[in-house]
Coordinates of C-alpha atoms and ligand atoms in Angstrom, one line a residue:
X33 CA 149.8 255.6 70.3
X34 CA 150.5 259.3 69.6
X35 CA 147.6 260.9 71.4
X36 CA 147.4 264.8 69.3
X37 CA 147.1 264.6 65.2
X38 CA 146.4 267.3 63.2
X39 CA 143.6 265.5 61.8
X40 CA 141.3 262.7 62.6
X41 CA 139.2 260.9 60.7
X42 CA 136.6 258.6 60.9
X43 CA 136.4 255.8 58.4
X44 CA 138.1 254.4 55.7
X45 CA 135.3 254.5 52.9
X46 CA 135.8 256.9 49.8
X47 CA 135.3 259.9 51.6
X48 CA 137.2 259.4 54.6
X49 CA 140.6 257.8 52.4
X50 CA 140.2 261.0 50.1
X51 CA 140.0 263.4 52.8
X52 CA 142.9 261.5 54.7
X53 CA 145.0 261.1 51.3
X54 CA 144.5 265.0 50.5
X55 CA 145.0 266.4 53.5
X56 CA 148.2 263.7 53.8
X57 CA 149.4 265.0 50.5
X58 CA 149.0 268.6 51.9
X59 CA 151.5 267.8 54.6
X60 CA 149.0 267.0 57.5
X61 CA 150.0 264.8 60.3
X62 CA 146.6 262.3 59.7
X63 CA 145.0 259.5 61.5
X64 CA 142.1 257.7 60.1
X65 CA 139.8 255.5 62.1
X66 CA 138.4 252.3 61.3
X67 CA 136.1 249.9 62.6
X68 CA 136.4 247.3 60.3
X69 CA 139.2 244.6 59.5
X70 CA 140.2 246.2 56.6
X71 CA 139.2 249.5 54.9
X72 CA 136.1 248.5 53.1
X73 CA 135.4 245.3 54.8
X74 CA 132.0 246.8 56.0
X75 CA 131.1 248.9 53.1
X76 CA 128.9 247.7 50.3
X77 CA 127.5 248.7 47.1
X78 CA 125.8 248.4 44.4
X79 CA 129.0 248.3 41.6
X80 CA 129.6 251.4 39.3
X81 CA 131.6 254.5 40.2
X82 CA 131.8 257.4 37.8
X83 CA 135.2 258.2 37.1
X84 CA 135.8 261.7 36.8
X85 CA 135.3 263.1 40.3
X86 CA 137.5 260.2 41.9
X87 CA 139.7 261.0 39.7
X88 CA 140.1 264.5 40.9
X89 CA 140.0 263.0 44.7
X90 CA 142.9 260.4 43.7
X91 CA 145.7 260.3 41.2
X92 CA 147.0 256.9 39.3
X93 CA 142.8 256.1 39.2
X94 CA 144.8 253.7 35.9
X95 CA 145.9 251.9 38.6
X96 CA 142.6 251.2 40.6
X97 CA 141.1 247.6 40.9
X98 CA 139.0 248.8 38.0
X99 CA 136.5 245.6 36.8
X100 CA 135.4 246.8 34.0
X101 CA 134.1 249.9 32.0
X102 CA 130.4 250.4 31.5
X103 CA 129.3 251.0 27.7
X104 CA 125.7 249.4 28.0
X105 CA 122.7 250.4 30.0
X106 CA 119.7 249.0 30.7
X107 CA 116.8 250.2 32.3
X108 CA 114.0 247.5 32.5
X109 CA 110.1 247.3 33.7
X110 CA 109.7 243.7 34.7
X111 CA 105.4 242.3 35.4
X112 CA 104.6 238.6 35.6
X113 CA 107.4 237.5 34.4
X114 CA 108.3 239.4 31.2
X115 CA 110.3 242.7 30.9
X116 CA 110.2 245.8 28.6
X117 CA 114.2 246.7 28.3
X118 CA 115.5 250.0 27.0
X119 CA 119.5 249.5 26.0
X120 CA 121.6 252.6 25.2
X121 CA 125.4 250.7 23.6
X122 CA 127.3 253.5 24.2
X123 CA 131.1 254.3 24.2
X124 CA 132.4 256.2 26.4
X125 CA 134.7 255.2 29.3
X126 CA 132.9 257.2 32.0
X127 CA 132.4 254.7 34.9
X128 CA 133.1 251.7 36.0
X129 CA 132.4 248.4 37.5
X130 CA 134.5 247.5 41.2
X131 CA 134.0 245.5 44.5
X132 CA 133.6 248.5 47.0
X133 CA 136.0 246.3 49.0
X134 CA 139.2 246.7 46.7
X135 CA 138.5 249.9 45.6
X136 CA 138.2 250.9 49.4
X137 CA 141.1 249.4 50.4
X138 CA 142.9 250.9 47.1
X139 CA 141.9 254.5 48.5
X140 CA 142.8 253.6 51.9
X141 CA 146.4 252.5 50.8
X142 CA 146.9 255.6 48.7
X143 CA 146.3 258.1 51.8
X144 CA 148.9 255.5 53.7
X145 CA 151.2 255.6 50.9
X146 CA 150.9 259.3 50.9
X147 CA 151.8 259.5 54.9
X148 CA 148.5 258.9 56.8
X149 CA 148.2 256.3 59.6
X150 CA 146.1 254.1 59.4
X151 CA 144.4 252.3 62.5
X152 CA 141.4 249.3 61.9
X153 CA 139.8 247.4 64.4
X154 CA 138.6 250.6 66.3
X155 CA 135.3 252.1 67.4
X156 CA 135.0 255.2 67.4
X157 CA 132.4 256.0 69.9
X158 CA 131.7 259.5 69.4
X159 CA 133.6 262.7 69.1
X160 CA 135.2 264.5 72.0
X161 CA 133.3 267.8 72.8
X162 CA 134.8 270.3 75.0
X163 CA 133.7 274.1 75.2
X164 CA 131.6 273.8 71.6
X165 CA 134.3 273.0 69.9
X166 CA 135.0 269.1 68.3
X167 CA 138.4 268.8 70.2
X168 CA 138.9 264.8 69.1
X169 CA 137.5 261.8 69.3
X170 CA 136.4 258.9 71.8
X171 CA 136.8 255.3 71.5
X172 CA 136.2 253.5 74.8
X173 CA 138.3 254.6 77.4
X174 CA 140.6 256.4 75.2
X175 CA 140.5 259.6 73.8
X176 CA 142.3 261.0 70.8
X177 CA 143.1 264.8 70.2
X178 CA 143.0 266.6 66.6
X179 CA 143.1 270.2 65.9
X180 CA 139.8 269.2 63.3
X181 CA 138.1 266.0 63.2
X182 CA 136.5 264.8 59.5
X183 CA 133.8 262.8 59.7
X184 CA 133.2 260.2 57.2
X185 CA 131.3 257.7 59.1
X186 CA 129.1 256.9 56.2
X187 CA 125.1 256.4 56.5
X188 CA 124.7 254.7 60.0
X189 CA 126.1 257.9 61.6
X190 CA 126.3 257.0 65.2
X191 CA 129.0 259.0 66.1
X192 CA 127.3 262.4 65.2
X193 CA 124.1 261.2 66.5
X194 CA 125.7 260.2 69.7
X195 CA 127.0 263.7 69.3
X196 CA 124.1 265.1 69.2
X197 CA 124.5 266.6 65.6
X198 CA 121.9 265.1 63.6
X199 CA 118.8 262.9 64.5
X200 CA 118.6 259.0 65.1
X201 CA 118.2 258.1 61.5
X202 CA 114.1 257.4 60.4
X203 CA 113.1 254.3 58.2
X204 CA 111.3 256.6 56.1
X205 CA 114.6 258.5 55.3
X206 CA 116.5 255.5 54.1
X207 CA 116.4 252.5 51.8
X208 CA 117.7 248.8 52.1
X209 CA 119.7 247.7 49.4
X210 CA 120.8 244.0 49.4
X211 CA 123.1 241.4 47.1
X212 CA 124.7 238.8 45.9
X213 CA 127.6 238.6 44.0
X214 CA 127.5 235.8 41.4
X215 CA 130.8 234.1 40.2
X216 CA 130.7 233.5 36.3
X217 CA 133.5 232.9 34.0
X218 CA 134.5 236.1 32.6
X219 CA 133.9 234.3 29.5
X220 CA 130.3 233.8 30.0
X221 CA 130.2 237.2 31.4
X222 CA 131.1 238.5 28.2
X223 CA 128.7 236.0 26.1
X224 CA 125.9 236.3 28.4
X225 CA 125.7 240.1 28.2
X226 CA 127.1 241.1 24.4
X227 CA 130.3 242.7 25.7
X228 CA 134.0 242.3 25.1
X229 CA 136.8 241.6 28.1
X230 CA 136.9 245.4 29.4
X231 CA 133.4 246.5 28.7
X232 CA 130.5 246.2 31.0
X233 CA 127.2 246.6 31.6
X234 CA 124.7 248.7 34.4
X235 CA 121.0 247.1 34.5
X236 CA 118.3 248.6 36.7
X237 CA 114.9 247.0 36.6
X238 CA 111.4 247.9 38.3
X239 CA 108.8 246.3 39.1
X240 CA 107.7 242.9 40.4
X241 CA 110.6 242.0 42.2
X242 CA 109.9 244.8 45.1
X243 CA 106.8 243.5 45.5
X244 CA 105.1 246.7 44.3
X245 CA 107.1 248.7 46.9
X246 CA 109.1 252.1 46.3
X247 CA 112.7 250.7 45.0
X248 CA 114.1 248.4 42.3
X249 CA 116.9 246.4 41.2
X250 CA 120.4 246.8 39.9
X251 CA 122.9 244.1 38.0
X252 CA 126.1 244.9 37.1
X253 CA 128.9 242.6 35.4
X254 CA 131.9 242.8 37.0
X255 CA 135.3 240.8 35.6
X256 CA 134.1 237.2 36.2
X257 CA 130.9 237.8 38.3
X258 CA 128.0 239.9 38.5
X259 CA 126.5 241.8 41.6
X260 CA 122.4 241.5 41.4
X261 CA 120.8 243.4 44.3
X262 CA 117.2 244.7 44.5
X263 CA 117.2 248.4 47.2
X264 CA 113.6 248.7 48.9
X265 CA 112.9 252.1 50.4
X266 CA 112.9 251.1 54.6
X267 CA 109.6 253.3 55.2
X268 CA 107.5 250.8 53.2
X269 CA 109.1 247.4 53.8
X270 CA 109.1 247.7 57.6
X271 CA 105.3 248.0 57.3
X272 CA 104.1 245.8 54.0
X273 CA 107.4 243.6 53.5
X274 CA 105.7 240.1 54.1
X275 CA 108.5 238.2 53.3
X276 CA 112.6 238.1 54.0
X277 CA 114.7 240.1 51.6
X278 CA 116.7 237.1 51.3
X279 CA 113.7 235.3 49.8
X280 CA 112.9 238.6 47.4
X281 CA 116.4 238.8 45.8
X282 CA 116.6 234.8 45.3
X283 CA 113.2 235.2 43.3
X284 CA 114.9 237.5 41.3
X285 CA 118.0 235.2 40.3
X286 CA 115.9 232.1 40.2
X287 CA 113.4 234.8 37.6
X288 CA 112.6 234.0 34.0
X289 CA 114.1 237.0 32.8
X290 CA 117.6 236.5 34.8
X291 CA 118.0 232.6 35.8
X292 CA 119.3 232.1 32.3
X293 CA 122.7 234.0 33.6
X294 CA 123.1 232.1 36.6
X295 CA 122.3 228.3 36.3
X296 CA 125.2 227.7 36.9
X297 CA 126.4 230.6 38.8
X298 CA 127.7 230.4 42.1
X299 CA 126.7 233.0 45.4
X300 CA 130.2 234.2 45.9
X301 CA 129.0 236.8 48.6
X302 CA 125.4 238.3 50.0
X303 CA 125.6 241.3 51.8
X304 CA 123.0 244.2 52.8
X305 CA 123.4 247.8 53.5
X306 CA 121.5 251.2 54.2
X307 CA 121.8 254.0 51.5
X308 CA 120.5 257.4 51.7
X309 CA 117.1 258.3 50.3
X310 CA 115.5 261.1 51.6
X311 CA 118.3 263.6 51.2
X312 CA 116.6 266.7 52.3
X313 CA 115.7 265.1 55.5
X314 CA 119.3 263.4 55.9
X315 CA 121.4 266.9 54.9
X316 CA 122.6 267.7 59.0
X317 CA 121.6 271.1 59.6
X318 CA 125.4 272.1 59.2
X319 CA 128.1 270.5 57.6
X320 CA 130.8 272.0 59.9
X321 CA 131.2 272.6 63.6
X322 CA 134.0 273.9 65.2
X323 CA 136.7 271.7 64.9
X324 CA 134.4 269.1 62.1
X325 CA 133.2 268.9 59.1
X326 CA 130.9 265.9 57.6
X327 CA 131.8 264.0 54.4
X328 CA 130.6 261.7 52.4
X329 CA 127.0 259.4 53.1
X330 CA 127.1 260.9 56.6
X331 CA 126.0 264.2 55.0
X332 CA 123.6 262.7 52.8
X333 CA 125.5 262.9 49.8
X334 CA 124.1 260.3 47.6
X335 CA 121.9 260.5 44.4
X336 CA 119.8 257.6 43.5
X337 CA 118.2 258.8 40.1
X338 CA 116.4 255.1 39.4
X339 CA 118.6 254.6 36.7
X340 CA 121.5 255.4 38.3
X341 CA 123.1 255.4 41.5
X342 CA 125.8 258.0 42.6
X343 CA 127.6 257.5 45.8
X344 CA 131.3 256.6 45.6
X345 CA 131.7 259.7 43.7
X346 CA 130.2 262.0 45.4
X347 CA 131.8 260.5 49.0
X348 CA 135.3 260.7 47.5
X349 CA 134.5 264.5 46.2
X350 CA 133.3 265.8 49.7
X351 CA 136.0 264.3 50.8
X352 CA 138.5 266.1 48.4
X353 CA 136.1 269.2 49.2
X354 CA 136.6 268.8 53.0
X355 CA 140.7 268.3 52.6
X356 CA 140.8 271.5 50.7
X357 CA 138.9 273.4 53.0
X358 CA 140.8 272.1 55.8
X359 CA 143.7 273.0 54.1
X360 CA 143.2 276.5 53.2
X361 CA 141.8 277.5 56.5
X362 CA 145.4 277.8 58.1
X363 CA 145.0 276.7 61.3
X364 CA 142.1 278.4 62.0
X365 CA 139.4 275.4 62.1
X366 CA 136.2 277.5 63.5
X367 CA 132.7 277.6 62.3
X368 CA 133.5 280.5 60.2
X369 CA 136.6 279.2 58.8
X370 CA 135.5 276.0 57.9
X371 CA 132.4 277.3 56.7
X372 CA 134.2 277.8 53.5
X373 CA 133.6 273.6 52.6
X374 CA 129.7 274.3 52.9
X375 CA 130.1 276.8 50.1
X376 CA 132.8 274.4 47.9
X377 CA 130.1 271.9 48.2
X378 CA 126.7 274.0 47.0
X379 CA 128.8 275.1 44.0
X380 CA 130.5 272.4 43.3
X381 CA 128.5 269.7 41.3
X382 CA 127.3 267.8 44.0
X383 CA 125.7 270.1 45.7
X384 CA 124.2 271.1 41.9
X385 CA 122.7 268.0 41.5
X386 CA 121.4 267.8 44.8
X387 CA 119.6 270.6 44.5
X388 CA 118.4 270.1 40.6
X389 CA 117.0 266.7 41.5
X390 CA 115.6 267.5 45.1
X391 CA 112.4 266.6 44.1
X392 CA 113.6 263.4 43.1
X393 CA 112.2 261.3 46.3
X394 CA 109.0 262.6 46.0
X395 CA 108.5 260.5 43.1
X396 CA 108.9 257.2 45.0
X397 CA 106.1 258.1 47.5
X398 CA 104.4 257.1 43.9
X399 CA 103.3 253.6 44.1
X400 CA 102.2 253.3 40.5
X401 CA 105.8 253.7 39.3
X402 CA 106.6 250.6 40.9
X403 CA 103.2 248.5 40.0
X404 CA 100.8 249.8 37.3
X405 CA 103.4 251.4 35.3
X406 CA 105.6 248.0 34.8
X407 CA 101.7 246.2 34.2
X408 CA 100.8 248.3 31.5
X409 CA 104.0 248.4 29.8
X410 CA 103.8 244.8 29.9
X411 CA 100.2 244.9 28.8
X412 CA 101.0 247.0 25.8
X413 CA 103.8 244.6 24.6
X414 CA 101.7 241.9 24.5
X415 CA 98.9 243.3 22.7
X416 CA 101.3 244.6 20.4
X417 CA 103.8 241.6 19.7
X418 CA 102.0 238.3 20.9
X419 CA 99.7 238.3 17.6
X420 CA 97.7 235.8 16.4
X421 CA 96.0 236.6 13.2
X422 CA 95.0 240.9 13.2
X423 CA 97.8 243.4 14.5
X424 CA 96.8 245.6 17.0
X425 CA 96.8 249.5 16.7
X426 CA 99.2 251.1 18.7
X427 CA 97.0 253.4 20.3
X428 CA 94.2 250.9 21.0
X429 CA 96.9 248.3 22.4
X430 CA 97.4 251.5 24.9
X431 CA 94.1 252.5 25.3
X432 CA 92.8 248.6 26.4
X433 CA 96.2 248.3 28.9
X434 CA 95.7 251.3 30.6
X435 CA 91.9 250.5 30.9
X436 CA 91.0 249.8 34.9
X437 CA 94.5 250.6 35.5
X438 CA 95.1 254.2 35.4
X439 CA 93.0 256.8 34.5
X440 CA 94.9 259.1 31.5
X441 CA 94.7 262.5 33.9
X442 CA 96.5 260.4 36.6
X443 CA 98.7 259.0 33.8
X444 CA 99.5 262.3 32.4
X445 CA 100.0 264.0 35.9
X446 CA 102.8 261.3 36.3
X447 CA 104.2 261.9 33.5
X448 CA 104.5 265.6 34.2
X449 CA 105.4 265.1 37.8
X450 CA 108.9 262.7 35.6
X451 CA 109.5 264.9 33.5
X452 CA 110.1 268.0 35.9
X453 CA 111.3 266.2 38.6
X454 CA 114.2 263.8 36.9
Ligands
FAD105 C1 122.9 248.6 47.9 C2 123.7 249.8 47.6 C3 124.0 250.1 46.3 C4 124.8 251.1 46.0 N1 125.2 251.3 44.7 C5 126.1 252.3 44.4 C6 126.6 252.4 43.1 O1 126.4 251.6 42.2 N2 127.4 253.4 42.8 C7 127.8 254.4 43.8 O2 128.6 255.3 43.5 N3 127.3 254.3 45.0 C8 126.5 253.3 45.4 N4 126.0 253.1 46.6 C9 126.4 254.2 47.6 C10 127.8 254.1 48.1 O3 128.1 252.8 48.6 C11 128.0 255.1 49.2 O4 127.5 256.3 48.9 C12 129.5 255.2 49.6 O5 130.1 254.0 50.0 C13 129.7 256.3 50.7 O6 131.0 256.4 51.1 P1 131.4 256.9 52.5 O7 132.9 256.9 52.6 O8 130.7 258.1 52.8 O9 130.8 255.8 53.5 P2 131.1 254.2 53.6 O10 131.5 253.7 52.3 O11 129.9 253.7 54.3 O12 132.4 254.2 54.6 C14 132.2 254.5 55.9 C15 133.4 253.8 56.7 O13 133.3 254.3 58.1 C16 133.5 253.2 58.9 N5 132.9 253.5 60.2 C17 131.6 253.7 60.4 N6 131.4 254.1 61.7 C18 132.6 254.0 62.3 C19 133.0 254.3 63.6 N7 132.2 254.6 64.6 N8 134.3 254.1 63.9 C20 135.2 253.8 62.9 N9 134.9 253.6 61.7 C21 133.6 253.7 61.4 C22 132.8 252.0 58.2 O14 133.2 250.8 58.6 C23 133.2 252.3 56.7 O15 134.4 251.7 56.4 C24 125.3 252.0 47.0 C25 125.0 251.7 48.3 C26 124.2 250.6 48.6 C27 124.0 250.3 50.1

């Protein structure tokens, strides 16, 4: 193999393929790296990208393996059994449902089709260092040169810890998410869930099914299946998970509220994954080096709002980010010059977000999110609506479910602490 590209870089998720089909498209001489079989065959998700920014990353996005689009959302507080469901049926066509696997390999294709090379099967092993500057990379005994190296290793990170660029990762800084995929007919998709052959639906739930621990659950309806996955924050399980995640997300499908979907479903595909949760801890102290820059989950770009997760879009935008920075620097691929892609991304809307919800993680170091909350939601509802003869007031259906539960200055102190943090 040619031994000097102008760019290397490493892995075939979102990020790297749109930093390898940008800078491709640009003209660059490109080789992405990756370990798996295929492009995507070790990534995994939860199911819903938002369009618009991997739009900007990709043309043809018409012609992605698009499942379906998502017009309903749920968000649901599940105790004992019994659920309290907010649904917004909305319209719009601003993100979708996709395997992470077809919609990696899709990006992957596009930076080949554009000109990049495209190696699987490979390890990097970490990047090649000479004289502070990134001068390539290493994978066993071979080493590969590049005049700037984009790493897009996603969470795991090993190269740049290896590297000695950021920290071994902590559990306290990262969650566990797990799934199945569930094959239905896309005819009882549609039934089961009110939607029509294109539209789809995002469900995140809270509660129970963590076992009281920071993190919740996610369904989303693909074509003719639906992915169902429950993401514990690593911190907490490692210390008070007493039973296998396999066992929590089968109590989930086998659940009151969800076995009705999938009696007759079939487990198509489990898989299980790390995601970035504490993103102040997991930003690396720089995003370029001489010679690097970081894209994608390996510079913590990931937003995980409880009702919504945003990952895939924000990898394939750094990615776009990092092309263009690459690009415009002219050859000159310093500290300095590169610098440039730390600034694209604090004004560019992932770096907005990032900031405006910083706070965010704070909010799952609060246990009673995840346990009383869901309880006396569920309380309420049944003082409210499983009547016998007198109707309950709406204030004393409150009053008696929040009684030995939570105090109302703790209650209100939560509520504040939402409300300015979300
Ligand atoms: C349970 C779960 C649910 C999620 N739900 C959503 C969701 O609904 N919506 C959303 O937008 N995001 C979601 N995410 C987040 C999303 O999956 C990630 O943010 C996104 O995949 C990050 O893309 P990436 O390219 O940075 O990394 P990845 O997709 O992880 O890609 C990294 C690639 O690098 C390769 N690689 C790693 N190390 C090496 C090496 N040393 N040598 C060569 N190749 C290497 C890997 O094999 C992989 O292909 C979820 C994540 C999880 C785990």
């Amino acid at each position: 193999m040619q031994h000097k590209f102008d760019v290397i870089v490493i892995g075939a998720g979102p990020a790297g393929s749109s930093a390898a089909y940008n800078l491709a498209k640009a003209g660059f001489n490109v080789l992405v790296i990756e370990r798996g079989r295929k492009p995507g065959a070790k990534s995994m998700f939860g199911g819903r990208v938002y369009k618009a920014p991997v739009e900007k990353a990709f043309d043809d996005l018409d012609k992605a393996p698009i499942h379906r689009w998502v017009v309903k959302e749920r968000i649901s507080m599940v105790y004992d059994e019994e659920a309290l469901t907010i649904e917004y049926d909305g319209r719009g066509r601003h993100s979708f449902t996709t395997y992470l696997t077809d919609l990696s390999s899709w990006m992957a294709d596009k930076a080949v089709s554009a000109g990049a090379k495209l190696v699987t099967e490979v390890v990097v092993d970490k990047l090649l260092i000479e004289d502070g500057w990134v001068k390539g990379i290493v994978s066993g005994d071979e080493k590969l040169y590049a005049d700037v190296v984009v790493d897009a290793e996603g969470i795991n990170r090993l190269v740049l810890e290896r590297s000695g660029l950021v920290e071994k990762l902590r559990p306290e800084h990262v969650a566990l998410g797990f799934k199945e995929v569930l094959k239905l007919s896309k005819e009882d998709v549609n039934k089961f869930f009110g939607l029509d052959d294109d539209e789809g639906l995002a469900w995140v739930f809270m509660g129970e099914y963590t076992d009281g621990l920071p993190g919740g659950g996610f369904l989303y309806t693909n074509k003719d299946s639906v992915s169902l996955g429950l993401v514990i924050y690593l911190g907490h399980a490692v210390k008070e998970l007493e039973r296998h995640v396999y066992d929590l997300i089968e109590r989930v499908r086998l659940s009151r509220i969800f076995n009705k979907y999938f009696r007759d479903a079939r487990v198509m595909e489990y898989s299980a994954h790390m995601i970035p949760a504490d993103i102040k801890a997991l930003r690396p102290k720089r995003l370029v080096y001489n010679g690097l820059v970081i894209a994608g989950d390996a510079g913590g770009f990931l937003l995980n709002l409880g009702y919504t997760y945003r990952g895939v879009d924000f990898a394939a935008y750094t990615g776009y980010l990092a092309a263009k920075a690459i690009s415009e620097a002219s050859g000159d691929y310093s500290l300095e010059s590169l610098s440039k892609y730390e600034r694209y991304i604090d004004e560019s809307f992932v770096g907005q977000d990032l900031k405006r919800f910083s706070g965010v993680h704070d909010l799952y170091e609060n246990r009673r999110l995840f346990k009383e909350y869901p309880m006396l939601a569920i309380n309420m509802m049944r003082r409210l609506f499983n009547l016998e003869y007198e109707s309950t007031r709406f204030k004393d259906a409150f009053n008696e479910s929040r009684k030995g539960v939570v105090g109302l200055t703790t209650l209100l102190k939560d509520l504040w602490g939402v409300y300015r943090k979300l």
